[in-house]
Every structure is written in structure tokens, then in C-alpha cells.
Amino acid sequence: MREPAFWWQPGTGGLLTPFAVLYGAVAAVRMQAHGVRAGLPVICLGNLTVGGAGKTPAALAVAHLLHAARERPFFLSRGYGGRLAGPLRVNPAIHHAADVGDEPLLLTRLAPTIVARDRVAGAKFAQFAGASVIVMDDGLQNPSLAKDLAIVLVDGRRGIGNGRIIPAGPLRAPLGWQLDRAQALVVVGPPERCGEDHRSRAASRHGHFPRPPRPR
């Protein structure tokens, strides 16, 4: 299913607001749940909207830093687009995109990668396999597994679109609820659509989110 074009146009989606309010209320209640502690550090790379925002490259960059610190990171992925529920360790010799999705096959080139629809079971699998830290390439809105560090990525070109929640816009949950669960925000690319209003909302909640540099 393709994203509606109006999601990324300011001032649109008003007619769907009642449905967005209902969806957002359910998402907010779900996000209040307390996740299970994994027993080892969990770093989550997530985004505020549907679609990509550079989570996979960011996860790879984090893993490189962890390797440099002599840690043993394991990636934990839902395996979006794959048919296998897991938990399982991705093996490129026997697994294909139809089995585990595209991203895990890329991630496993750098570090062991676990695919699991059940994030808690996946974290336990990774710990048993020798992980010292878990890096999630998604799951910000999923409360089942507690995160020690949540980093939100925003596509600088598209921002948060019209700022409305599904189905009126691209937000996965109310913006405030998502930002309150993040310790850092990274704008990927020139901040063309990451407007001043959205940056000020983030800063008002966390105080330490810097203004993205203007492209020269």
C-alpha cells in the first residue's frame, strides 16, 4: 500500500481527523505500557512516521561505534516483509528476503541479527547467543521491550508531513507521546521540511535537542 500523497502536504487530512483521534488514542494507551527489561542495554532507532527515515544506516553506524568500544552488538529486527516469525538468527546462506525481510540481510553483514516478531523473545535469544548490547532498527512505538536509549530519526526532506496521525497523516502515534520516549533526535539530510515548530516542540520537552545546521 502506497502512502497517500496528501500526508506530506501541509493543511490536509482534516476530514479524517475523527479516525486519527481514535487511532492516536489507542496508540497512546499502548505506549504507556511498561516494557520488559532485557538484562542488557537496548538501543532503539525509530521514526515518528510511517516509511523510512534512515533507520537502517543509523543502526549500522551505531553498531560500528559499539564495535569500536569492544562491545558485541546484536541487531534485533521484526523482519518486516518476511514470513518467518522467529526468534531466529539470520543466516544469509539459507535465508532470503521473503523469509526475514530486506533489512536484516543487510544488517547481518556487520553484526549478528535476530528476527523476532516478539521483541522480548528476540532479546532473550540475543542475550543467550552472546550479545552485550541490542540495537533495534525499529520499535519505538512498541512498548513490549524496555529501551535504555531511544533515538528518533526524522527525514529532513519530508519532516512529519501534515503533522496528523494515521489515517489523516503519517504520524504513527501522537507526536508528544513519541518525543517523550526519546532521548535524542536526529534529522537525516537537509532540514527542508523539519519545520521550526516541530524542532521547538522537541526542545521544549528535552531541552538538549540542538538546532540542525543549515545547509551551505
PDB file of C-alpha atoms in Angstrom:
ATOM      1  CA  MET A   1       0.000   0.000   0.000  1.00  0.00           C
ATOM      2  CA  ARG A   2       1.386   3.372  -1.053  1.00  0.00           C
ATOM      3  CA  GLU A   3       1.280   6.331   1.286  1.00  0.00           C
ATOM      4  CA  PRO A   4      -1.341   8.921   0.304  1.00  0.00           C
ATOM      5  CA  ALA A   5       0.317  11.953  -1.256  1.00  0.00           C
ATOM      6  CA  PHE A   6      -1.747  14.331   0.888  1.00  0.00           C
ATOM      7  CA  TRP A   7       0.006  13.071   4.031  1.00  0.00           C
ATOM      8  CA  TRP A   8       3.029  15.122   3.059  1.00  0.00           C
ATOM      9  CA  GLN A   9       1.147  18.316   2.177  1.00  0.00           C
ATOM     10  CA  PRO A  10       0.555  20.910   4.921  1.00  0.00           C
ATOM     11  CA  GLY A  11      -3.024  21.627   5.912  1.00  0.00           C
ATOM     12  CA  THR A  12      -4.515  18.394   4.597  1.00  0.00           C
ATOM     13  CA  GLY A  13      -6.292  15.411   6.161  1.00  0.00           C
ATOM     14  CA  GLY A  14      -8.830  17.373   8.197  1.00  0.00           C
ATOM     15  CA  LEU A  15     -11.791  15.234   7.135  1.00  0.00           C
ATOM     16  CA  LEU A  16     -10.119  12.156   8.612  1.00  0.00           C
ATOM     17  CA  THR A  17      -9.432  13.779  11.984  1.00  0.00           C
ATOM     18  CA  PRO A  18     -12.053  11.741  13.921  1.00  0.00           C
ATOM     19  CA  PHE A  19     -10.418   8.500  12.795  1.00  0.00           C
ATOM     20  CA  ALA A  20      -6.959   9.904  13.550  1.00  0.00           C
ATOM     21  CA  VAL A  21      -8.064  10.847  17.074  1.00  0.00           C
ATOM     22  CA  LEU A  22      -9.270   7.294  17.693  1.00  0.00           C
ATOM     23  CA  TYR A  23      -6.104   5.746  16.256  1.00  0.00           C
ATOM     24  CA  GLY A  24      -3.933   8.120  18.246  1.00  0.00           C
ATOM     25  CA  ALA A  25      -5.772   7.391  21.499  1.00  0.00           C
ATOM     26  CA  VAL A  26      -5.251   3.657  21.068  1.00  0.00           C
ATOM     27  CA  ALA A  27      -1.564   4.186  20.204  1.00  0.00           C
ATOM     28  CA  ALA A  28      -1.036   6.453  23.218  1.00  0.00           C
ATOM     29  CA  VAL A  29      -2.621   3.955  25.625  1.00  0.00           C
ATOM     30  CA  ARG A  30      -0.470   1.190  24.175  1.00  0.00           C
ATOM     31  CA  MET A  31       2.701   3.233  24.558  1.00  0.00           C
ATOM     32  CA  GLN A  32       2.026   3.733  28.282  1.00  0.00           C
ATOM     33  CA  ALA A  33       2.731   0.061  28.983  1.00  0.00           C
ATOM     34  CA  HIS A  34       5.951  -0.735  30.844  1.00  0.00           C
ATOM     35  CA  GLY A  35       8.280  -2.924  28.831  1.00  0.00           C
ATOM     36  CA  VAL A  36      10.236  -5.945  29.993  1.00  0.00           C
ATOM     37  CA  ARG A  37      13.882  -5.319  30.869  1.00  0.00           C
ATOM     38  CA  ALA A  38      16.184  -7.320  28.641  1.00  0.00           C
ATOM     39  CA  GLY A  39      19.005  -7.738  31.139  1.00  0.00           C
ATOM     40  CA  LEU A  40      21.403  -5.911  28.802  1.00  0.00           C
ATOM     41  CA  PRO A  41      21.376  -2.446  27.221  1.00  0.00           C
ATOM     42  CA  VAL A  42      18.826  -1.864  24.440  1.00  0.00           C
ATOM     43  CA  ILE A  43      19.299   0.938  21.900  1.00  0.00           C
ATOM     44  CA  CYS A  44      16.319   1.685  19.668  1.00  0.00           C
ATOM     45  CA  LEU A  45      16.434   3.607  16.382  1.00  0.00           C
ATOM     46  CA  GLY A  46      12.914   4.682  15.471  1.00  0.00           C
ATOM     47  CA  ASN A  47      10.958   7.190  13.458  1.00  0.00           C
ATOM     48  CA  LEU A  48       7.839   9.231  14.074  1.00  0.00           C
ATOM     49  CA  THR A  49       6.102   8.471  10.796  1.00  0.00           C
ATOM     50  CA  VAL A  50       5.404   5.538   8.516  1.00  0.00           C
ATOM     51  CA  GLY A  51       8.028   4.831   5.905  1.00  0.00           C
ATOM     52  CA  GLY A  52      11.781   5.050   6.071  1.00  0.00           C
ATOM     53  CA  ALA A  53      13.848   7.729   7.760  1.00  0.00           C
ATOM     54  CA  GLY A  54      17.315   6.215   7.585  1.00  0.00           C
ATOM     55  CA  LYS A  55      16.934   3.796  10.497  1.00  0.00           C
ATOM     56  CA  THR A  56      18.988   1.003   8.923  1.00  0.00           C
ATOM     57  CA  PRO A  57      22.042   3.177   8.077  1.00  0.00           C
ATOM     58  CA  ALA A  58      21.802   4.706  11.557  1.00  0.00           C
ATOM     59  CA  ALA A  59      21.678   1.263  13.163  1.00  0.00           C
ATOM     60  CA  LEU A  60      24.775   0.263  11.203  1.00  0.00           C
ATOM     61  CA  ALA A  61      26.564   3.428  12.350  1.00  0.00           C
ATOM     62  CA  VAL A  62      25.686   2.704  15.986  1.00  0.00           C
ATOM     63  CA  ALA A  63      26.962  -0.853  15.637  1.00  0.00           C
ATOM     64  CA  HIS A  64      30.265   0.444  14.219  1.00  0.00           C
ATOM     65  CA  LEU A  65      30.652   2.666  17.288  1.00  0.00           C
ATOM     66  CA  LEU A  66      29.875  -0.233  19.601  1.00  0.00           C
ATOM     67  CA  HIS A  67      32.419  -2.433  17.853  1.00  0.00           C
ATOM     68  CA  ALA A  68      35.000   0.309  18.350  1.00  0.00           C
ATOM     69  CA  ALA A  69      34.125   0.262  22.061  1.00  0.00           C
ATOM     70  CA  ARG A  70      34.763  -3.511  22.106  1.00  0.00           C
ATOM     71  CA  GLU A  71      31.097  -4.348  22.621  1.00  0.00           C
ATOM     72  CA  ARG A  72      29.291  -7.229  20.943  1.00  0.00           C
ATOM     73  CA  PRO A  73      26.161  -5.700  19.422  1.00  0.00           C
ATOM     74  CA  PHE A  74      23.318  -7.797  18.064  1.00  0.00           C
ATOM     75  CA  PHE A  75      20.657  -6.324  15.827  1.00  0.00           C
ATOM     76  CA  LEU A  76      17.033  -7.078  16.698  1.00  0.00           C
ATOM     77  CA  SER A  77      14.533  -6.672  13.877  1.00  0.00           C
ATOM     78  CA  ARG A  78      10.895  -7.500  13.356  1.00  0.00           C
ATOM     79  CA  GLY A  79      11.763  -8.744   9.884  1.00  0.00           C
ATOM     80  CA  TYR A  80       9.175  -6.616   8.094  1.00  0.00           C
ATOM     81  CA  GLY A  81       8.182  -8.213   4.801  1.00  0.00           C
ATOM     82  CA  GLY A  82       9.409 -11.664   5.795  1.00  0.00           C
ATOM     83  CA  ARG A  83       7.296 -14.728   6.502  1.00  0.00           C
ATOM     84  CA  LEU A  84       9.259 -16.113   9.482  1.00  0.00           C
ATOM     85  CA  ALA A  85       8.145 -15.022  12.951  1.00  0.00           C
ATOM     86  CA  GLY A  86      11.297 -16.123  14.799  1.00  0.00           C
ATOM     87  CA  PRO A  87      13.100 -15.713  17.007  1.00  0.00           C
ATOM     88  CA  LEU A  88      15.913 -16.808  14.734  1.00  0.00           C
ATOM     89  CA  ARG A  89      19.422 -15.740  13.827  1.00  0.00           C
ATOM     90  CA  VAL A  90      19.653 -14.579  10.236  1.00  0.00           C
ATOM     91  CA  ASN A  91      21.888 -16.695   8.048  1.00  0.00           C
ATOM     92  CA  PRO A  92      22.357 -15.285   4.522  1.00  0.00           C
ATOM     93  CA  ALA A  93      23.255 -18.770   3.289  1.00  0.00           C
ATOM     94  CA  ILE A  94      19.755 -20.069   3.941  1.00  0.00           C
ATOM     95  CA  HIS A  95      17.535 -17.037   4.494  1.00  0.00           C
ATOM     96  CA  HIS A  96      16.156 -14.778   1.789  1.00  0.00           C
ATOM     97  CA  ALA A  97      14.200 -11.509   1.798  1.00  0.00           C
ATOM     98  CA  ALA A  98      10.954 -13.477   1.591  1.00  0.00           C
ATOM     99  CA  ASP A  99      11.939 -15.192   4.851  1.00  0.00           C
ATOM    100  CA  VAL A 100      13.262 -12.334   7.000  1.00  0.00           C
ATOM    101  CA  GLY A 101      12.831  -9.118   5.002  1.00  0.00           C
ATOM    102  CA  ASP A 102      15.421  -6.966   3.263  1.00  0.00           C
ATOM    103  CA  GLU A 103      16.935  -5.017   6.160  1.00  0.00           C
ATOM    104  CA  PRO A 104      18.048  -7.996   8.298  1.00  0.00           C
ATOM    105  CA  LEU A 105      20.053  -9.364   5.368  1.00  0.00           C
ATOM    106  CA  LEU A 106      21.884  -6.040   5.187  1.00  0.00           C
ATOM    107  CA  LEU A 107      22.357  -5.746   8.945  1.00  0.00           C
ATOM    108  CA  THR A 108      23.769  -9.256   9.355  1.00  0.00           C
ATOM    109  CA  ARG A 109      26.750  -8.323   7.179  1.00  0.00           C
ATOM    110  CA  LEU A 110      28.015  -6.230  10.083  1.00  0.00           C
ATOM    111  CA  ALA A 111      26.726  -7.938  13.229  1.00  0.00           C
ATOM    112  CA  PRO A 112      24.610 -10.923  14.281  1.00  0.00           C
ATOM    113  CA  THR A 113      20.968 -10.199  13.538  1.00  0.00           C
ATOM    114  CA  ILE A 114      17.935 -11.667  15.261  1.00  0.00           C
ATOM    115  CA  VAL A 115      14.500 -11.575  13.645  1.00  0.00           C
ATOM    116  CA  ALA A 116      11.579 -11.838  16.031  1.00  0.00           C
ATOM    117  CA  ARG A 117       8.008 -10.607  15.925  1.00  0.00           C
ATOM    118  CA  ASP A 118       8.096 -10.998  19.723  1.00  0.00           C
ATOM    119  CA  ARG A 119      10.715  -8.426  20.731  1.00  0.00           C
ATOM    120  CA  VAL A 120      11.121  -9.795  24.261  1.00  0.00           C
ATOM    121  CA  ALA A 121      11.748 -13.318  22.982  1.00  0.00           C
ATOM    122  CA  GLY A 122      14.173 -11.897  20.436  1.00  0.00           C
ATOM    123  CA  ALA A 123      16.102 -10.033  23.131  1.00  0.00           C
ATOM    124  CA  LYS A 124      16.404 -13.185  25.240  1.00  0.00           C
ATOM    125  CA  PHE A 125      17.604 -15.085  22.166  1.00  0.00           C
ATOM    126  CA  ALA A 126      20.272 -12.425  21.519  1.00  0.00           C
ATOM    127  CA  GLN A 127      21.428 -12.449  25.122  1.00  0.00           C
ATOM    128  CA  PHE A 128      21.733 -16.241  25.125  1.00  0.00           C
ATOM    129  CA  ALA A 129      23.717 -16.034  21.865  1.00  0.00           C
ATOM    130  CA  GLY A 130      26.286 -13.718  23.435  1.00  0.00           C
ATOM    131  CA  ALA A 131      25.132 -10.159  22.801  1.00  0.00           C
ATOM    132  CA  SER A 132      26.424  -7.421  25.110  1.00  0.00           C
ATOM    133  CA  VAL A 133      24.039  -4.792  23.711  1.00  0.00           C
ATOM    134  CA  ILE A 134      20.964  -4.894  21.478  1.00  0.00           C
ATOM    135  CA  VAL A 135      20.386  -2.451  18.621  1.00  0.00           C
ATOM    136  CA  MET A 136      16.809  -2.245  17.315  1.00  0.00           C
ATOM    137  CA  ASP A 137      16.195  -0.813  13.855  1.00  0.00           C
ATOM    138  CA  ASP A 138      12.553  -0.075  14.702  1.00  0.00           C
ATOM    139  CA  GLY A 139      10.111  -0.480  17.567  1.00  0.00           C
ATOM    140  CA  LEU A 140       9.875   2.986  19.117  1.00  0.00           C
ATOM    141  CA  GLN A 141       6.093   2.670  19.370  1.00  0.00           C
ATOM    142  CA  ASN A 142       6.237  -0.935  20.595  1.00  0.00           C
ATOM    143  CA  PRO A 143       6.340  -0.924  24.417  1.00  0.00           C
ATOM    144  CA  SER A 144       6.941  -4.649  24.966  1.00  0.00           C
ATOM    145  CA  LEU A 145      10.732  -4.291  25.369  1.00  0.00           C
ATOM    146  CA  ALA A 146      12.150  -1.525  27.574  1.00  0.00           C
ATOM    147  CA  LYS A 147      14.669   0.741  25.858  1.00  0.00           C
ATOM    148  CA  ASP A 148      17.719   2.232  27.546  1.00  0.00           C
ATOM    149  CA  LEU A 149      18.314   4.702  24.721  1.00  0.00           C
ATOM    150  CA  ALA A 150      15.752   5.707  22.088  1.00  0.00           C
ATOM    151  CA  ILE A 151      16.942   7.762  19.125  1.00  0.00           C
ATOM    152  CA  VAL A 152      14.311   9.283  16.838  1.00  0.00           C
ATOM    153  CA  LEU A 153      15.209   9.862  13.206  1.00  0.00           C
ATOM    154  CA  VAL A 154      13.370  12.395  11.057  1.00  0.00           C
ATOM    155  CA  ASP A 155      13.689  12.663   7.281  1.00  0.00           C
ATOM    156  CA  GLY A 156      14.776  16.270   6.804  1.00  0.00           C
ATOM    157  CA  ARG A 157      13.225  16.391   3.350  1.00  0.00           C
ATOM    158  CA  ARG A 158       9.750  15.198   4.364  1.00  0.00           C
ATOM    159  CA  GLY A 159       9.648  16.061   8.062  1.00  0.00           C
ATOM    160  CA  ILE A 160       6.440  14.861   9.698  1.00  0.00           C
ATOM    161  CA  GLY A 161       4.257  15.748   6.727  1.00  0.00           C
ATOM    162  CA  ASN A 162       0.971  17.399   7.630  1.00  0.00           C
ATOM    163  CA  GLY A 163       1.549  16.595  11.304  1.00  0.00           C
ATOM    164  CA  ARG A 164      -1.532  14.400  11.631  1.00  0.00           C
ATOM    165  CA  ILE A 165      -1.886  10.823  12.850  1.00  0.00           C
ATOM    166  CA  ILE A 166      -2.810   7.819  10.680  1.00  0.00           C
ATOM    167  CA  PRO A 167      -5.063   7.786   8.634  1.00  0.00           C
ATOM    168  CA  ALA A 168      -5.184  11.587   8.378  1.00  0.00           C
ATOM    169  CA  GLY A 169      -1.389  11.835   8.192  1.00  0.00           C
ATOM    170  CA  PRO A 170       1.840   9.861   8.506  1.00  0.00           C
ATOM    171  CA  LEU A 171       2.409  10.008  12.292  1.00  0.00           C
ATOM    172  CA  ARG A 172       2.416   6.573  13.938  1.00  0.00           C
ATOM    173  CA  ALA A 173       1.231   7.975  17.275  1.00  0.00           C
ATOM    174  CA  PRO A 174       0.690  11.396  18.878  1.00  0.00           C
ATOM    175  CA  LEU A 175       3.842  13.453  18.382  1.00  0.00           C
ATOM    176  CA  GLY A 176       4.237  14.355  22.057  1.00  0.00           C
ATOM    177  CA  TRP A 177       3.938  10.758  23.214  1.00  0.00           C
ATOM    178  CA  GLN A 178       6.657   9.721  20.799  1.00  0.00           C
ATOM    179  CA  LEU A 179       9.049  12.547  21.652  1.00  0.00           C
ATOM    180  CA  ASP A 180       8.616  11.938  25.367  1.00  0.00           C
ATOM    181  CA  ARG A 181      10.062   8.466  24.897  1.00  0.00           C
ATOM    182  CA  ALA A 182      13.167   9.614  23.030  1.00  0.00           C
ATOM    183  CA  GLN A 183      16.498  10.743  24.418  1.00  0.00           C
ATOM    184  CA  ALA A 184      17.833  12.089  21.121  1.00  0.00           C
ATOM    185  CA  LEU A 185      16.523  13.314  17.790  1.00  0.00           C
ATOM    186  CA  VAL A 186      18.488  13.167  14.556  1.00  0.00           C
ATOM    187  CA  VAL A 187      17.452  14.977  11.373  1.00  0.00           C
ATOM    188  CA  VAL A 188      18.642  12.970   8.374  1.00  0.00           C
ATOM    189  CA  GLY A 189      19.556  15.207   5.455  1.00  0.00           C
ATOM    190  CA  PRO A 190      18.921  18.935   4.967  1.00  0.00           C
ATOM    191  CA  PRO A 191      16.011  20.017   7.208  1.00  0.00           C
ATOM    192  CA  GLU A 192      13.791  21.251   4.389  1.00  0.00           C
ATOM    193  CA  ARG A 193      10.508  20.106   5.935  1.00  0.00           C
ATOM    194  CA  CYS A 194      11.564  19.666   9.569  1.00  0.00           C
ATOM    195  CA  GLY A 195       9.980  22.967  10.478  1.00  0.00           C
ATOM    196  CA  GLU A 196      10.817  25.332  13.308  1.00  0.00           C
ATOM    197  CA  ASP A 197       7.587  24.432  15.101  1.00  0.00           C
ATOM    198  CA  HIS A 198       8.447  20.722  15.321  1.00  0.00           C
ATOM    199  CA  ARG A 199      12.004  21.439  16.495  1.00  0.00           C
ATOM    200  CA  SER A 200      10.693  23.775  19.173  1.00  0.00           C
ATOM    201  CA  ARG A 201       8.270  21.095  20.396  1.00  0.00           C
ATOM    202  CA  ALA A 202      11.155  18.678  20.778  1.00  0.00           C
ATOM    203  CA  ALA A 203      13.323  21.240  22.526  1.00  0.00           C
ATOM    204  CA  SER A 204      10.548  22.171  24.938  1.00  0.00           C
ATOM    205  CA  ARG A 205      10.339  18.547  26.075  1.00  0.00           C
ATOM    206  CA  HIS A 206      14.015  17.720  26.241  1.00  0.00           C
ATOM    207  CA  GLY A 207      15.949  20.965  26.286  1.00  0.00           C
ATOM    208  CA  HIS A 208      19.052  19.401  24.708  1.00  0.00           C
ATOM    209  CA  PHE A 209      17.949  18.865  21.105  1.00  0.00           C
ATOM    210  CA  PRO A 210      20.166  21.153  19.035  1.00  0.00           C
ATOM    211  CA  ARG A 211      19.006  23.115  16.027  1.00  0.00           C
ATOM    212  CA  PRO A 212      20.019  21.209  12.861  1.00  0.00           C
ATOM    213  CA  PRO A 213      22.679  23.108  10.925  1.00  0.00           C
ATOM    214  CA  ARG A 214      21.542  24.929   7.821  1.00  0.00           C
ATOM    215  CA  PRO A 215      22.969  23.542   4.570  1.00  0.00           C
ATOM    216  CA  ARG A 216      25.597  25.753   2.995  1.00  0.00           C
TER     217      ARG A 216
END
